[in-house]
XYZ file of C-alpha atoms in Angstrom:
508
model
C 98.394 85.803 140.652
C 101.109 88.777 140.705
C 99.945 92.814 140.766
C 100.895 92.886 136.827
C 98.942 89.666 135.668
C 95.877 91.210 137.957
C 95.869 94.933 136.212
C 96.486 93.422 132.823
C 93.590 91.125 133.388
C 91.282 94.007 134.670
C 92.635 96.223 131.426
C 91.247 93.230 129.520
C 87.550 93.072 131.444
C 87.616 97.071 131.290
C 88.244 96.584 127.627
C 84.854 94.455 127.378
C 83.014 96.055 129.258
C 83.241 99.415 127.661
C 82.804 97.761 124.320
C 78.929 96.684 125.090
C 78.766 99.674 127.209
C 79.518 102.289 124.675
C 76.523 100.719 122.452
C 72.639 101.951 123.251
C 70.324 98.846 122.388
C 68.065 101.572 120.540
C 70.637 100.941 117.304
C 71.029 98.199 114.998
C 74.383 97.125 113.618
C 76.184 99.246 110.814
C 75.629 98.833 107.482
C 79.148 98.039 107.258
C 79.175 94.905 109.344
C 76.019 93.386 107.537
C 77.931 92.585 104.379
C 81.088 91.308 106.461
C 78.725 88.958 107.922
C 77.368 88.113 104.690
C 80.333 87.222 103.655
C 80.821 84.421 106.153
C 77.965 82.664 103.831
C 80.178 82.651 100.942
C 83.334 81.722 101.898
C 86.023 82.255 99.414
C 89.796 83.331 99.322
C 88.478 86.660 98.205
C 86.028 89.687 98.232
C 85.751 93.152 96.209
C 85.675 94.847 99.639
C 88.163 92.779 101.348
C 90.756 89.805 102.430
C 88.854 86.583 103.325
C 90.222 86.872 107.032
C 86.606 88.399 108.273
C 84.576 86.496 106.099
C 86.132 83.222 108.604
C 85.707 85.378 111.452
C 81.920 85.843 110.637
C 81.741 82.346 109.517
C 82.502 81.105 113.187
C 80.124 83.933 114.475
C 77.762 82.047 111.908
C 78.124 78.898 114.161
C 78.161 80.801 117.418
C 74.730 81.662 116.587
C 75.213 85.488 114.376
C 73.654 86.971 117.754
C 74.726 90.858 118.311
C 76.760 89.394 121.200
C 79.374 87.645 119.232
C 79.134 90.149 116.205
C 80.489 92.740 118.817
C 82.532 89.966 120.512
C 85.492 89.650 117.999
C 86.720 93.353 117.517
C 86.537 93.444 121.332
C 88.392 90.659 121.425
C 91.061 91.643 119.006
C 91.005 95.308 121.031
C 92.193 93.302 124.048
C 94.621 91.306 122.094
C 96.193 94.581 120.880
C 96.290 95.843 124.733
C 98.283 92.646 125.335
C 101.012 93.012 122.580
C 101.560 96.314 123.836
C 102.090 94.836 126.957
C 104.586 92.079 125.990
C 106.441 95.120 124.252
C 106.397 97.228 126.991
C 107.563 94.307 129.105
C 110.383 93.881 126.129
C 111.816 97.299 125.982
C 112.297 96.996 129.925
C 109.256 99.153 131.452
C 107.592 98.495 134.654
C 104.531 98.572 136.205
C 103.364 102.171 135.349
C 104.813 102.028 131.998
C 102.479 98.925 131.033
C 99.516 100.783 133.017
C 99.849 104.037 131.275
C 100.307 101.909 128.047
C 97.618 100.137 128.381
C 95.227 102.500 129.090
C 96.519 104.855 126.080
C 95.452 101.918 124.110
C 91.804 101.723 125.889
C 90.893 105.118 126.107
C 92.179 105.597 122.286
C 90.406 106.121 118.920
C 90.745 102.054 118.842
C 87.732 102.021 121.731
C 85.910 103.653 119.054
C 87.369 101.320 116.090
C 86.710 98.136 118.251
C 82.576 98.964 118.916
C 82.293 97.661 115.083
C 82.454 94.759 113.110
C 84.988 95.740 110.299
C 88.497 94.309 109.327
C 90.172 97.622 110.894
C 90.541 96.127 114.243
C 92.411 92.941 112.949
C 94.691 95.358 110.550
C 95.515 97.301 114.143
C 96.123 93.927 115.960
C 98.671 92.696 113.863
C 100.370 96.202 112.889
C 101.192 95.926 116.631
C 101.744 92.425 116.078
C 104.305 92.819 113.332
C 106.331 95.584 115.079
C 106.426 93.516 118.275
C 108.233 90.560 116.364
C 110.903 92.920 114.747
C 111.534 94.446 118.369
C 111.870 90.605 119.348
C 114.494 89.627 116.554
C 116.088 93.190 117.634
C 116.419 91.869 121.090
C 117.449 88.331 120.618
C 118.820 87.747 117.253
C 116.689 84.896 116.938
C 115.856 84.158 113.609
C 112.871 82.402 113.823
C 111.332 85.861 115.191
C 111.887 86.769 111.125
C 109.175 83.734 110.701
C 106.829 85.088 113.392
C 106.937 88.666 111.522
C 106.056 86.332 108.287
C 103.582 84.589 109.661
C 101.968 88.257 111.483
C 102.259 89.915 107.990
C 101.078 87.343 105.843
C 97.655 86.860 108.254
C 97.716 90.583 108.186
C 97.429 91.072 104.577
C 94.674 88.413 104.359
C 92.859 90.296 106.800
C 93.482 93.919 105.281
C 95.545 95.226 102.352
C 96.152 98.084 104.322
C 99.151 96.673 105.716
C 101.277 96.497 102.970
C 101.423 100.239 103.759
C 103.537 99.059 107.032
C 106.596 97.327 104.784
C 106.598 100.453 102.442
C 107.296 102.574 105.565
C 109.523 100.219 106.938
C 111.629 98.739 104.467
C 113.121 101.930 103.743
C 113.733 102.867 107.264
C 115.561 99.719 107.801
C 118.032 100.934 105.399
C 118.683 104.287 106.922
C 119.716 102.466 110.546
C 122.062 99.636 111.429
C 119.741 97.151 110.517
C 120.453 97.267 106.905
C 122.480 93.937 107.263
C 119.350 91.736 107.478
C 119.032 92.139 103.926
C 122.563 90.162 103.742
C 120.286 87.545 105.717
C 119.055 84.790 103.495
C 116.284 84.244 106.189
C 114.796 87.463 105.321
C 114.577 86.043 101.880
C 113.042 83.063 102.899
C 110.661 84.793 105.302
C 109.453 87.108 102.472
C 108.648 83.689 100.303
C 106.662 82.577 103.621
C 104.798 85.939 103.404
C 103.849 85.264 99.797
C 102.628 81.198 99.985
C 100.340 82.937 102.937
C 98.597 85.665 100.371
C 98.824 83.458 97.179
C 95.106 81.798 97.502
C 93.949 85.526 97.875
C 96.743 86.557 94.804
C 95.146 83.493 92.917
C 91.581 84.573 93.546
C 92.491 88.267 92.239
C 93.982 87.096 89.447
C 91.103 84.768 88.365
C 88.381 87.377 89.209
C 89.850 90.353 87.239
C 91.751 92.345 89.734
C 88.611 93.255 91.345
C 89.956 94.615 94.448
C 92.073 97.405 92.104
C 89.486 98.326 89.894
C 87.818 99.356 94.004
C 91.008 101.213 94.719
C 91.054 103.153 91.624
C 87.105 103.871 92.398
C 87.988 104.726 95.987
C 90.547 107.097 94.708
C 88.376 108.744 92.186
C 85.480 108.965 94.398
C 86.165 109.370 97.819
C 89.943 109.787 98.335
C 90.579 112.723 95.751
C 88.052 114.806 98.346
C 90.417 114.276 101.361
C 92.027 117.020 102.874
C 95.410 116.479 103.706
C 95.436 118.985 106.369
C 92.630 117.211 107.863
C 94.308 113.949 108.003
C 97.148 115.543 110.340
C 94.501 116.930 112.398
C 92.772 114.016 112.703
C 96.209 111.603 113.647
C 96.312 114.408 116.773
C 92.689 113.990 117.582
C 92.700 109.713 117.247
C 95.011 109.636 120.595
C 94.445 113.381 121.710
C 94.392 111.614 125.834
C 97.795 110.338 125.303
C 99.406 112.313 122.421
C 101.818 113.533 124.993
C 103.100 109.434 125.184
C 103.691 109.719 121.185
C 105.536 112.986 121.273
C 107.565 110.913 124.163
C 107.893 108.209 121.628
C 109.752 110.188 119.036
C 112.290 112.279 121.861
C 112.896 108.584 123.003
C 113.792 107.222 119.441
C 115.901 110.037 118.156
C 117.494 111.031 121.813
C 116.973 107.896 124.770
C 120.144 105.790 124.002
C 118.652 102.422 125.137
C 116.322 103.418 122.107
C 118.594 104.085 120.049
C 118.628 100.419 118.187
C 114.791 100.743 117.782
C 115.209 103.922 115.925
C 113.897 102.614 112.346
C 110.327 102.509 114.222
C 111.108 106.625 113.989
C 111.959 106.531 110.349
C 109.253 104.182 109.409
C 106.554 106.200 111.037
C 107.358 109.728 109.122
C 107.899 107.277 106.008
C 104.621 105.666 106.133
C 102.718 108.951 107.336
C 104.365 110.875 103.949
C 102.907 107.710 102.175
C 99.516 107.964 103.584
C 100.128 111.979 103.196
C 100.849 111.973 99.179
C 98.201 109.660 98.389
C 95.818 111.192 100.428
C 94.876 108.464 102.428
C 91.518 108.205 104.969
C 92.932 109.292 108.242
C 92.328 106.249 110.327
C 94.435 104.310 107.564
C 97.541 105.156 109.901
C 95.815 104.022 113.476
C 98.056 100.614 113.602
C 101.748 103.007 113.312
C 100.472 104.167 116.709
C 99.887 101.188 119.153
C 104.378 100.426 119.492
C 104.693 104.374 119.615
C 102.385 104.482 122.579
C 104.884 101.712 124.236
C 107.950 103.569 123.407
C 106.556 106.672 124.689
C 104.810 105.202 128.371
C 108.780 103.494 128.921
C 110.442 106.847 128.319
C 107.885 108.915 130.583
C 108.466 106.014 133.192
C 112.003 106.335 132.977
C 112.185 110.252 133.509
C 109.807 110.105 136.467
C 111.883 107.779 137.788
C 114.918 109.854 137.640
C 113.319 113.007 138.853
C 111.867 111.451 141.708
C 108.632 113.087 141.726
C 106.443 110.214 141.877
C 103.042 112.588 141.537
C 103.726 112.833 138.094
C 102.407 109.210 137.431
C 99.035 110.531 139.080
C 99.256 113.313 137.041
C 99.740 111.591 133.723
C 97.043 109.133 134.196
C 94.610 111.577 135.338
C 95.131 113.708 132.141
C 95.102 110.747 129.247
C 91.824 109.864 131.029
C 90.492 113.221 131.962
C 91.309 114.390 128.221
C 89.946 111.263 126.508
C 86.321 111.494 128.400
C 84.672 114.748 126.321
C 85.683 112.748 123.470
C 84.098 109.674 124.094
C 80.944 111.582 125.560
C 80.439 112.507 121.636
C 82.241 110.136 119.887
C 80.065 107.035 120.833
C 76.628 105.715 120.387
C 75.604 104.764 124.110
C 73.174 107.578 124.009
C 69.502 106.993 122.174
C 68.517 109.189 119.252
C 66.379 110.676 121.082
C 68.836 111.760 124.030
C 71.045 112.871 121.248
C 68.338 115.593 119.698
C 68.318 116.960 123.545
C 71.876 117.974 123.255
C 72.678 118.232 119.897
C 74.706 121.348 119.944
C 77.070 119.541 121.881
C 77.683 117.092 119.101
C 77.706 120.071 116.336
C 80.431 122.014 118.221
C 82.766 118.860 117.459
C 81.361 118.699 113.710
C 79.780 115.477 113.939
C 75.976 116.307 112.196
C 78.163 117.148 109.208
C 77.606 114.136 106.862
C 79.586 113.690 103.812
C 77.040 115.696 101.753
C 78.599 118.777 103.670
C 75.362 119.290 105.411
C 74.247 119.059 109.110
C 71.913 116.441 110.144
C 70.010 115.122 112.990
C 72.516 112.388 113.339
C 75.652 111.401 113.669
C 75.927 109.810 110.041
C 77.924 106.758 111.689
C 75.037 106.731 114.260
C 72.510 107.359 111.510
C 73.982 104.045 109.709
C 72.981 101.950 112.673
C 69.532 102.559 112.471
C 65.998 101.501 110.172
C 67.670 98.283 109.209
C 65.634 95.984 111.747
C 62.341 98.168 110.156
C 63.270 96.976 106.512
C 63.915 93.482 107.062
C 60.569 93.489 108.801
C 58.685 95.362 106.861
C 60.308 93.126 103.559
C 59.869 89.766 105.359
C 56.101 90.721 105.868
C 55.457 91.182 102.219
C 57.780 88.312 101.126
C 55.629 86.226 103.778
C 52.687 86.823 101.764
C 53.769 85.368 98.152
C 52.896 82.248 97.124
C 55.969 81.697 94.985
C 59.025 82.507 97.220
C 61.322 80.004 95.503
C 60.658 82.300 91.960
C 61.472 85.818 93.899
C 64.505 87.824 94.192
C 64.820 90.908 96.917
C 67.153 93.305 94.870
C 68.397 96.016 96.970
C 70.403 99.573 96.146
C 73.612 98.689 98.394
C 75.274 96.282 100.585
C 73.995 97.497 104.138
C 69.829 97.143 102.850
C 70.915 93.460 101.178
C 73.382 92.300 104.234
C 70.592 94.048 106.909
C 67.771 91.773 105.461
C 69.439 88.954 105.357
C 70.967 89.102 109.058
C 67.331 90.104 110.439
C 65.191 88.478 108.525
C 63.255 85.068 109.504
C 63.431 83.836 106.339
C 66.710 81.804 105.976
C 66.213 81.349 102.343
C 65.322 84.854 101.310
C 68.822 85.990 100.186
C 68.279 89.602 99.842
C 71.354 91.033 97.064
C 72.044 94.133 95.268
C 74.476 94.842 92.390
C 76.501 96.728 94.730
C 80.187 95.436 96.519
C 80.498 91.709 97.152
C 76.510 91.255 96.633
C 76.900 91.105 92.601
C 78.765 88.324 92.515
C 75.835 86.383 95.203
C 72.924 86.900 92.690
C 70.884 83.322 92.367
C 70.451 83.822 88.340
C 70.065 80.142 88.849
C 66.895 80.438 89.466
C 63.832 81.530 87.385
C 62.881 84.690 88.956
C 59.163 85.945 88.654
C 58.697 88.419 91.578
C 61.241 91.065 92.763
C 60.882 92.691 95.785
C 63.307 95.700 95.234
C 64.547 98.289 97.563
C 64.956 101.610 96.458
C 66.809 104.510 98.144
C 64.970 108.009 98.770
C 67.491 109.672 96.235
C 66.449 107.379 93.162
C 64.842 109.698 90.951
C 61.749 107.024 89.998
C 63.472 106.254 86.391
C 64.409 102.663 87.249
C 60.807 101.407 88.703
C 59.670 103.133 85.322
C 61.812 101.071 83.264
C 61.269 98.004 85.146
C 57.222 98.273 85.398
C 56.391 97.325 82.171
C 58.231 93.710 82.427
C 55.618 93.019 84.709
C 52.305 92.411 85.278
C 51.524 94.578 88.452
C 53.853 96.691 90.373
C 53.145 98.505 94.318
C 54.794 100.351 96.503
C 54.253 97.988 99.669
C 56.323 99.780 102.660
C 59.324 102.278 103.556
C 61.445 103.162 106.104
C 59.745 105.580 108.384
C 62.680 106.000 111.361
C 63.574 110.109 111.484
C 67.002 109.595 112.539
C 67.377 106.619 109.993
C 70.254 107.636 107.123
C 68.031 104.961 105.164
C 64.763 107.119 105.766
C 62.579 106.907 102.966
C 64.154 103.705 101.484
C 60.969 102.637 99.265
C 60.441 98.614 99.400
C 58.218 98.100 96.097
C 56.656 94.374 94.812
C 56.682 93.722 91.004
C 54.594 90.773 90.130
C 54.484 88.704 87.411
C 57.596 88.597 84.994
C 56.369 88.901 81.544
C 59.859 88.022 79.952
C 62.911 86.578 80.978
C 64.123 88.270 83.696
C 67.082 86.385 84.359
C 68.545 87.300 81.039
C 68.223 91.218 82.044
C 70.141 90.581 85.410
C 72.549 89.099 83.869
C 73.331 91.736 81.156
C 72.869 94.167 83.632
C 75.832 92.451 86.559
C 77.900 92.552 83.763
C 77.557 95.863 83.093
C 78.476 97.073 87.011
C 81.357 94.935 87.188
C 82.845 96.889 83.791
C 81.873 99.792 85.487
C 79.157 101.101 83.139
């Protein structure tokens, strides 16, 4: 084994390591991950959240076992993967040994650590960003036209495992056109590489179409919602802050691009960038939208640094640099991860307030972290709801109806009931509702905010009606979540649900 394959190998362990490390055993998953797991029991070309790329990833988790191990597992995995791109590109654009160090551990001691500790489709987008860029800096190199296939076949996968990528041809099929490159679109394989790109994404196209656009009607939600509240100054901010241990590599990147003349053929990686930022900018975009433009610029950037050092011959500098990515990335992580209990947190709270992290998105300051808060009191619900569904004598005629996707998905991960198939009429979960079924009982799970008016409405259909548990952890986000019984249907339920699915998915 040669010094390179031996440091990229211990980048990769490192990379594993700090990915269990980074995680107390005090918290549960995130709410997030439960219905990306759930989604690995209903297997289809496509979801209202997202692609079907997860829901296979969870489906082999499924056979592994669905233990927290291999739930945590696959973004590690993908986090290493993108660690090794970066170092086949560094290798590409001629770097040595502290280039693909200092690389490398840009890419560790990143905002992608923090990406990587959960189970969501953003660290398969970031793999094959960085995936995608590395086969255009291939075809750049070689000429090769079957790299134009690989970039297909990386996009294509891509888009089935986020939408978010599309975002990465509007940036760079302009930018193409502003540098020499603009011949390829004289190049019939481009043409035929595009049409490779599309029989990739047509089951998921198909599926759309069939199901009513369902992923659009979420965007224009998201952008009515959630996006119309971001702050575009924030999002700047926030690109600084995602790589603040190494941000002096991506300012490298862009001196390197527009001034380092062995750089100068890669320069539409400089154009796309700014072009897919202004994108991200105008339609005020979530911040961490933009993570995957930043994985090549970190690889550009380490090459350049190596190449000055080189010709200065001041060889402390390389100390220097690696010192200050990790001696700047540290404080960050300190805060920015949950390896510490609730409990520890509370002792040194101020600590996490000076960096703004009690703020939820109610614009209030809380206990908790709210991404921390969303990791716990889902092990306490499905317990406390498998011990009342444990005592009904008709199981087969009861449905556990939740408020959202992370009570629903939490239930059924946890819950020692295989057949208890917790939903809600919220994300992917509407479409998963057994109306087949006759359904007598509910067990429903109501969040702290509901005002009361739905159990009201719902109590009379019945012939009894209890509140049988809540969620009692204090740094829970879910504390207070009600878990009420309702016994005996006195009319046809079914019917109801019905009417009332319909009426979410038209948005009433």
């Amino acid at each position: 084994m040669n010094k390179k394959t031996a440091i990229l190998i211990g980048f990769i362990i490192a990379k594993f390591v700090l990915q269990y490390l980074l995680i107390n055993p005090a918290y549960d998953l995130h709410r997030d991950e439960y219905l990306h797991l759930d989604q690995g029991n209903h297997l289809a070309w496509g979801y209202i959240s997202v692609p079907p790329f997860t829901s296979w990833i969870s489906y082999i988790i499924k056979l592994l076992g669905n233990g927290v191990f291999w739930v945590k597992f696959f973004p590690a995995l993908f986090g290493a993967l993108t660690i090794i791109v970066v170092w086949k590109i560094i290798e590409e654009l001629k770097g040595n040994l502290f280039a693909l160090a200092l690389g490398s551990l840009a890419i560790l001691l990143s905002v992608i650590l923090r990406i990587n500790i959960l189970y969501q489709p953003n660290s398969f987008d970031i793999f094959f960003w960085t995936l995608v860029y590395f086969t255009i800096i291939k075809y750049i190199n070689t000429g090769n036209s079957k790299w134009f296939y690989a970039t297909a076949m990386a996009f294509g996968v891509g888009f089935l495992s986020k939408y978010n990528i599309a975002f990465l041809a509007f940036g760079l099929l302009p930018a193409i056109l502003l540098t020499e490159h603009r011949k390829i679109f004289l190049d019939n394989n481009l043409y035929i590489s595009a049409f490779i790109v599309l029989i990739i994404i047509s089951p998921n196209i198909i599926w759309q179409y069939k199901n009513n656009f369902p992923t659009a009607h979420q965007l224009q939600e998201l952008a009515r919602t959630q996006l119309v509240n971001v702050d575009r100054f924030g999002f700047i901010k926030e690109q600084f802050l995602f790589f603040i241990g190494s941000f002096i590599i991506v300012l490298a990147s862009f001196v390197s691009l527009l001034f380092y003349h062995p750089f100068k053929k890669y320069r539409l990686f400089f154009w796309s960038y700014f072009i897919t930022i202004s994108i991200f900018i105008f339609l005020k975009a979530k911040a961490y939208y933009a993570i995957g433009l930043y994985p090549v610029l970190l690889a550009f950037g380490s090459v350049y640094i190596e190449k000055i050092i080189e010709r200065s011959h001041r060889k402390f500098w390389k100390a220097l640099l690696i010192v200050l990515v990790i001696g700047i990335s540290i404080p960050f992580i300190l805060v920015a991860f949950p390896y510490k209990s609730p409990e520890q947190i509370q002792k040194i709270s101020k600590r996490y307030q000076r960096f703004g992290l009690l703020r939820w998105e109610d614009g209030k300051d809380h206990n908790m972290p709210q991404d921390f808060a969303d990791m716990l009191g889902w092990s306490e619900l499905a317990r406390k709801t498998d011990s009342v569904y444990d005592k009904l004598t008709d199981k087969s005629n009861t449905l556990v109806l939740c408020d959202n996707y992370g009570q629903a998905g939490a239930i059924n991960y946890y819950s020692k009931f295989k057949d208890i198939n917790a939903v809600s009429f919220n994300a992917d979960y509407i479409n998963w509702i057994p109306l087949e079924k006759e359904i007598k009982n509910i067990i429903m799970i109501k969040e702290v905010k509901d005002d009361g008016s739905i159990i009201a409405k719902v109590a009379p259909l019945f012939t009894s009606v209890a509140l049988v548990g809540q969620i009692t952890n204090p740094y829970a986000r879910e504390l207070g979540t009600k878990i009420f019984l309702f016994e005996g249907a006195k009319t046809e339920i079914n019917k109801l649900l019905e009417n009332k699915r319909e009426e979410y998915k038209r948005g009433e």
